[in-house]
Tab-separated table of C-alpha atoms in Angstrom:
chain	number	residue	atom	x	y	z
A	234	MET	CA	0.523	0.149	0.283
A	235	ALA	CA	1.393	3.173	-1.343
A	236	LEU	CA	2.440	5.801	1.597
A	237	ILE	CA	0.859	9.671	-0.085
A	238	TYR	CA	1.639	12.497	2.604
A	239	ILE	CA	-0.974	15.320	3.055
A	240	ALA	CA	0.084	19.031	3.371
A	241	ASP	CA	-1.968	21.486	3.287
A	242	ASP	CA	-3.324	24.110	6.171
A	243	GLU	CA	-7.346	24.031	5.565
A	244	LEU	CA	-8.019	21.401	7.015
A	245	ASN	CA	-11.258	20.731	5.312
A	246	ILE	CA	-9.044	20.212	2.133
A	247	ARG	CA	-6.490	17.877	3.831
A	248	LYS	CA	-9.757	14.891	4.879
A	249	LEU	CA	-11.315	15.321	1.225
A	250	VAL	CA	-8.041	14.163	-0.254
A	251	SER	CA	-7.072	11.867	2.046
A	252	PHE	CA	-10.452	10.011	2.044
A	253	GLY	CA	-10.024	9.750	-1.318
A	254	LEU	CA	-7.053	8.486	-0.937
A	255	LYS	CA	-7.992	5.782	0.997
A	256	ASP	CA	-11.414	4.428	-0.466
A	257	SER	CA	-8.741	4.151	-3.349
A	258	GLY	CA	-6.617	2.644	-1.568
A	259	PHE	CA	-4.088	4.958	-0.444
A	260	GLU	CA	-2.609	4.923	3.147
A	261	THR	CA	-2.108	8.949	4.028
A	262	ALA	CA	-0.453	11.037	6.430
A	263	GLU	CA	-1.692	14.327	6.884
A	264	PHE	CA	-0.221	17.942	7.778
A	265	PRO	CA	-1.131	21.227	8.626
A	266	ASP	CA	2.150	23.400	6.993
A	267	GLY	CA	5.534	22.658	5.975
A	268	THR	CA	7.753	22.034	9.295
A	269	GLN	CA	5.539	19.298	9.668
A	270	LEU	CA	5.500	17.492	6.835
A	271	MET	CA	9.547	17.684	6.776
A	272	ASN	CA	9.205	16.184	10.128
A	273	ALA	CA	7.857	13.901	9.380
A	274	VAL	CA	10.196	13.055	5.736
A	275	ARG	CA	12.994	12.308	7.961
A	276	GLN	CA	11.202	9.784	10.374
A	277	ARG	CA	9.803	8.008	7.489
A	278	VAL	CA	9.905	8.994	3.497
A	279	PRO	CA	6.610	8.431	1.354
A	280	ASP	CA	5.967	6.748	-2.158
A	281	ALA	CA	4.245	10.660	-2.860
A	282	ILE	CA	3.750	13.667	-1.555
A	283	ILE	CA	0.699	16.480	-2.557
A	284	LEU	CA	1.409	19.925	-2.369
A	285	ASP	CA	-0.369	22.638	-0.836
A	286	TRP	CA	1.094	25.795	-2.029
A	287	MET	CA	0.001	28.479	0.009
A	288	MET	CA	0.258	26.526	3.574
A	289	PRO	CA	2.387	28.673	6.000
A	290	GLN	CA	5.786	28.668	5.370
A	291	PRO	CA	7.672	27.160	4.435
A	292	ASP	CA	5.212	26.923	1.391
A	293	GLY	CA	4.700	24.049	-1.056
A	294	LEU	CA	7.110	25.872	-3.216
A	295	ALA	CA	10.243	25.921	-0.938
A	296	VAL	CA	9.085	22.595	0.305
A	297	CYS	CA	9.696	20.620	-3.180
A	298	ARG	CA	13.150	22.394	-3.080
A	299	MET	CA	13.565	21.851	0.031
A	300	LEU	CA	12.293	18.007	-1.570
A	301	ARG	CA	14.792	18.366	-4.581
A	302	GLU	CA	17.911	19.203	-2.743
A	303	ASN	CA	18.190	15.929	-0.489
A	304	GLU	CA	19.216	12.815	-1.492
A	305	SER	CA	17.049	10.462	0.118
A	306	THR	CA	14.125	12.076	-1.517
A	307	ARG	CA	15.229	13.221	-4.902
A	308	THR	CA	12.942	11.476	-7.023
A	309	VAL	CA	9.486	11.040	-4.716
A	310	PRO	CA	6.624	12.653	-6.986
A	311	VAL	CA	5.794	15.874	-5.518
A	312	LEU	CA	1.870	17.297	-6.938
A	313	MET	CA	1.756	21.016	-6.406
A	314	LEU	CA	-2.314	21.524	-5.011
A	315	THR	CA	-3.328	25.327	-5.109
A	316	ALA	CA	-5.680	27.520	-6.541
A	317	ARG	CA	-3.020	29.648	-9.090
A	318	GLY	CA	-3.931	28.518	-12.449
A	319	GLU	CA	-2.455	30.621	-14.178
A	320	GLU	CA	0.563	29.304	-16.596
A	321	ILE	CA	3.049	31.442	-15.026
A	322	ASP	CA	2.377	29.007	-11.521
A	323	ARG	CA	1.940	26.268	-12.985
A	324	VAL	CA	5.532	26.896	-15.120
A	325	LEU	CA	7.388	28.034	-11.276
A	326	GLY	CA	6.112	24.905	-9.528
A	327	LEU	CA	6.435	22.669	-12.813
A	328	GLU	CA	10.753	23.504	-12.788
A	329	ILE	CA	11.416	23.834	-8.892
A	330	GLY	CA	9.942	20.071	-9.193
A	331	ALA	CA	6.711	19.262	-9.338
A	332	ASP	CA	5.062	15.732	-11.137
A	333	ASP	CA	2.486	17.748	-11.357
A	334	TYR	CA	-0.164	20.455	-10.373
A	335	ILE	CA	-3.770	20.337	-9.978
A	336	VAL	CA	-5.322	23.601	-9.077
A	337	LYS	CA	-8.388	24.734	-6.805
A	338	PRO	CA	-10.913	23.393	-7.407
A	339	PHE	CA	-10.625	19.660	-8.365
A	340	SER	CA	-12.006	16.268	-9.071
A	341	ILE	CA	-10.943	13.711	-5.815
A	342	LYS	CA	-10.701	10.797	-9.437
A	343	GLU	CA	-9.098	12.783	-11.395
A	344	LEU	CA	-6.789	13.361	-7.969
A	345	CYS	CA	-6.252	9.643	-7.283
A	346	ALA	CA	-5.469	9.273	-11.115
A	347	ARG	CA	-2.672	11.235	-11.039
A	348	VAL	CA	-1.188	10.023	-8.318
A	349	ARG	CA	-1.421	6.278	-9.735
A	350	ALA	CA	0.086	8.089	-13.062
A	351	VAL	CA	3.090	9.288	-10.668
A	352	LEU	CA	3.957	6.652	-8.547
A	353	ARG	CA	3.207	4.558	-11.842
A	354	ARG	CA	5.900	6.834	-13.730
A	355	ALA	CA	8.833	6.620	-11.495
A	356	ALA	CA	8.301	2.643	-11.106
A	357	ARG	CA	8.902	2.690	-14.760
A	358	GLN	CA	12.310	5.258	-14.059
A	359	ASP	CA	13.327	3.243	-11.473
A	360	ASN	CA	13.038	-0.064	-13.226
A	361	ALA	CA	14.076	1.236	-16.237
A	362	ALA	CA	18.129	2.700	-14.104
A	363	ASP	CA	20.223	1.076	-13.646
A	364	GLN	CA	21.158	-1.753	-11.920
A	365	VAL	CA	24.799	-0.024	-10.173
A	366	LEU	CA	23.654	1.874	-6.222
A	367	THR	CA	25.836	3.224	-4.803
A	368	SER	CA	26.173	4.988	-1.992
A	369	GLY	CA	29.249	6.515	0.116
A	370	ASP	CA	32.510	3.727	-1.250
A	371	LEU	CA	29.929	1.368	-1.130
A	372	THR	CA	29.107	0.226	-4.558
A	373	VAL	CA	26.435	-2.712	-4.888
A	374	ASP	CA	26.050	-3.864	-9.352
A	375	ILE	CA	23.322	-5.831	-9.560
A	376	THR	CA	22.660	-7.734	-12.492
A	377	ARG	CA	27.376	-9.403	-11.399
A	378	HIS	CA	25.444	-10.211	-8.100
A	379	SER	CA	28.898	-7.879	-6.767
A	380	VAL	CA	29.941	-5.925	-4.078
A	381	THR	CA	32.868	-3.646	-3.148
A	382	LYS	CA	33.394	-0.668	-1.580
A	383	GLY	CA	36.019	0.967	-2.775
A	384	ASP	CA	38.376	-1.139	-4.658
A	385	ALA	CA	38.034	-4.362	-2.392
A	386	ALA	CA	35.138	-7.124	-2.892
A	387	ILE	CA	32.802	-8.207	-0.801
A	388	GLU	CA	31.845	-10.892	-0.277
A	389	LEU	CA	27.667	-11.957	1.526
A	390	THR	CA	25.433	-14.968	1.148
A	391	VAL	CA	22.432	-14.637	-1.339
A	392	LYS	CA	20.029	-13.557	1.506
A	393	GLU	CA	22.708	-10.534	2.809
A	394	PHE	CA	22.806	-9.281	-1.140
A	395	ASP	CA	19.118	-9.385	-1.745
A	396	LEU	CA	18.832	-7.273	2.032
A	397	LEU	CA	21.190	-5.147	1.252
A	398	VAL	CA	19.978	-4.482	-1.796
A	399	MET	CA	16.623	-4.007	-0.050
A	400	LEU	CA	17.936	-1.538	2.198
A	401	MET	CA	19.167	0.710	-0.625
A	402	LYS	CA	16.971	0.965	-3.400
A	403	ASN	CA	14.460	2.432	-0.369
A	404	SER	CA	16.984	4.284	1.713
A	405	GLY	CA	15.674	6.800	3.662
A	406	LYS	CA	12.854	4.310	4.234
A	407	VAL	CA	11.937	3.222	7.619
A	408	LEU	CA	11.400	-0.964	6.548
A	409	THR	CA	10.024	-3.303	9.194
A	410	ARG	CA	11.150	-6.315	10.730
A	411	ASP	CA	8.451	-8.236	8.594
A	412	THR	CA	8.187	-6.210	5.903
A	413	LEU	CA	12.053	-7.120	5.315
A	414	LEU	CA	11.690	-10.094	6.297
A	415	ASP	CA	8.282	-10.842	3.096
A	416	LYS	CA	10.272	-9.078	0.867
A	417	VAL	CA	13.308	-10.529	1.379
A	418	TRP	CA	12.812	-13.826	2.555
A	419	GLY	CA	9.459	-14.452	1.198
A	420	ILE	CA	6.496	-15.790	1.938
A	421	GLU	CA	7.015	-19.121	1.998
A	422	TYR	CA	9.805	-18.764	4.983
A	423	TYR	CA	7.897	-19.617	8.941
A	424	GLY	CA	10.811	-17.946	11.284
A	425	ASP	CA	10.369	-15.122	13.270
A	426	THR	CA	12.470	-11.359	12.566
A	427	ARG	CA	15.213	-12.672	14.714
A	428	THR	CA	16.336	-13.375	11.401
A	429	VAL	CA	16.290	-10.506	9.727
A	430	ASP	CA	17.970	-9.129	13.387
A	431	VAL	CA	20.849	-11.805	12.517
A	432	HIS	CA	21.075	-10.568	9.554
A	433	VAL	CA	21.640	-7.108	9.906
A	434	ARG	CA	24.128	-7.805	11.909
A	435	TYR	CA	26.332	-9.374	9.875
A	436	LEU	CA	25.224	-7.160	6.798
A	437	ARG	CA	27.496	-4.864	9.074
A	438	GLN	CA	30.875	-6.265	9.813
A	439	LYS	CA	31.746	-6.771	6.191
A	440	ILE	CA	30.406	-3.216	5.448
A	441	GLU	CA	30.212	-0.657	7.954
A	442	ASN	CA	33.729	1.019	8.986
A	443	ASN	CA	32.025	0.448	12.186
A	444	PRO	CA	29.293	-1.629	13.552
A	445	ASP	CA	28.756	-0.708	16.102
A	446	ASP	CA	28.567	2.801	15.394
A	447	PRO	CA	26.675	2.333	11.857
A	448	ALA	CA	26.918	4.744	9.466
A	449	TYR	CA	25.188	2.677	6.738
A	450	ILE	CA	22.301	0.541	8.400
A	451	GLN	CA	20.345	2.361	10.521
A	452	THR	CA	18.738	0.761	12.891
A	453	VAL	CA	14.878	2.898	14.547
A	454	ARG	CA	14.088	1.079	17.739
A	455	GLY	CA	11.007	-0.693	17.906
A	456	VAL	CA	9.988	-0.213	13.799
A	457	GLY	CA	12.917	-1.176	11.742
A	458	TYR	CA	15.699	-0.370	10.049
A	459	LYS	CA	16.038	1.729	7.656
A	460	PHE	CA	19.759	2.969	4.741
A	461	SER	CA	20.936	5.602	6.079
A	462	GLY	CA	22.837	7.483	2.493
A	463	GLN	CA	26.314	8.698	2.368
A	464	ASN	CA	27.477	11.314	0.108
């Protein structure tokens, strides 16, 4: 279920959009201003964001700019929701980095269709991307099934490799232990989530400079793990 963040200072708009998205099968979270939205993004990166242009500072344009400047949110689809319908405003919103532009008043059905469209485009871009993941001095070649740290090759088991790829592909997002167990080990696996913890520990020993103070794979207490991209 895709997670959509909705940021708008008008409560009735937030509730309307949230209801429509939930009715279409999405998970949502609502925020009245840009500051609360960005705080939430730092905790969990959503699959898409709907931004009100005119909400309190930072406004939608400023938030969109911040999202595009951050490595972990650079490719998150952003839909700008606003009463400003002039062509120059549309151009400005798109040039800042918005993926779509919806003018108030709007149709909930159309908004949901546009959300699905930007998510499909994002998925196609991910699939078309070169199958090499990099972060700092860490490089993962999915096609060759190889991992290097600097100039040194790192030997990983199949599950360690799959776990690392899953975390890196979702860099910045918190993945629960249950999610990792399902995505990496599959529904046929009947073990418990401690399997994830064990594999994360082994993985850290191989890719981290200091496994006790990891820079790449970070623990989110009570939830799971996230991969922190390194410049």
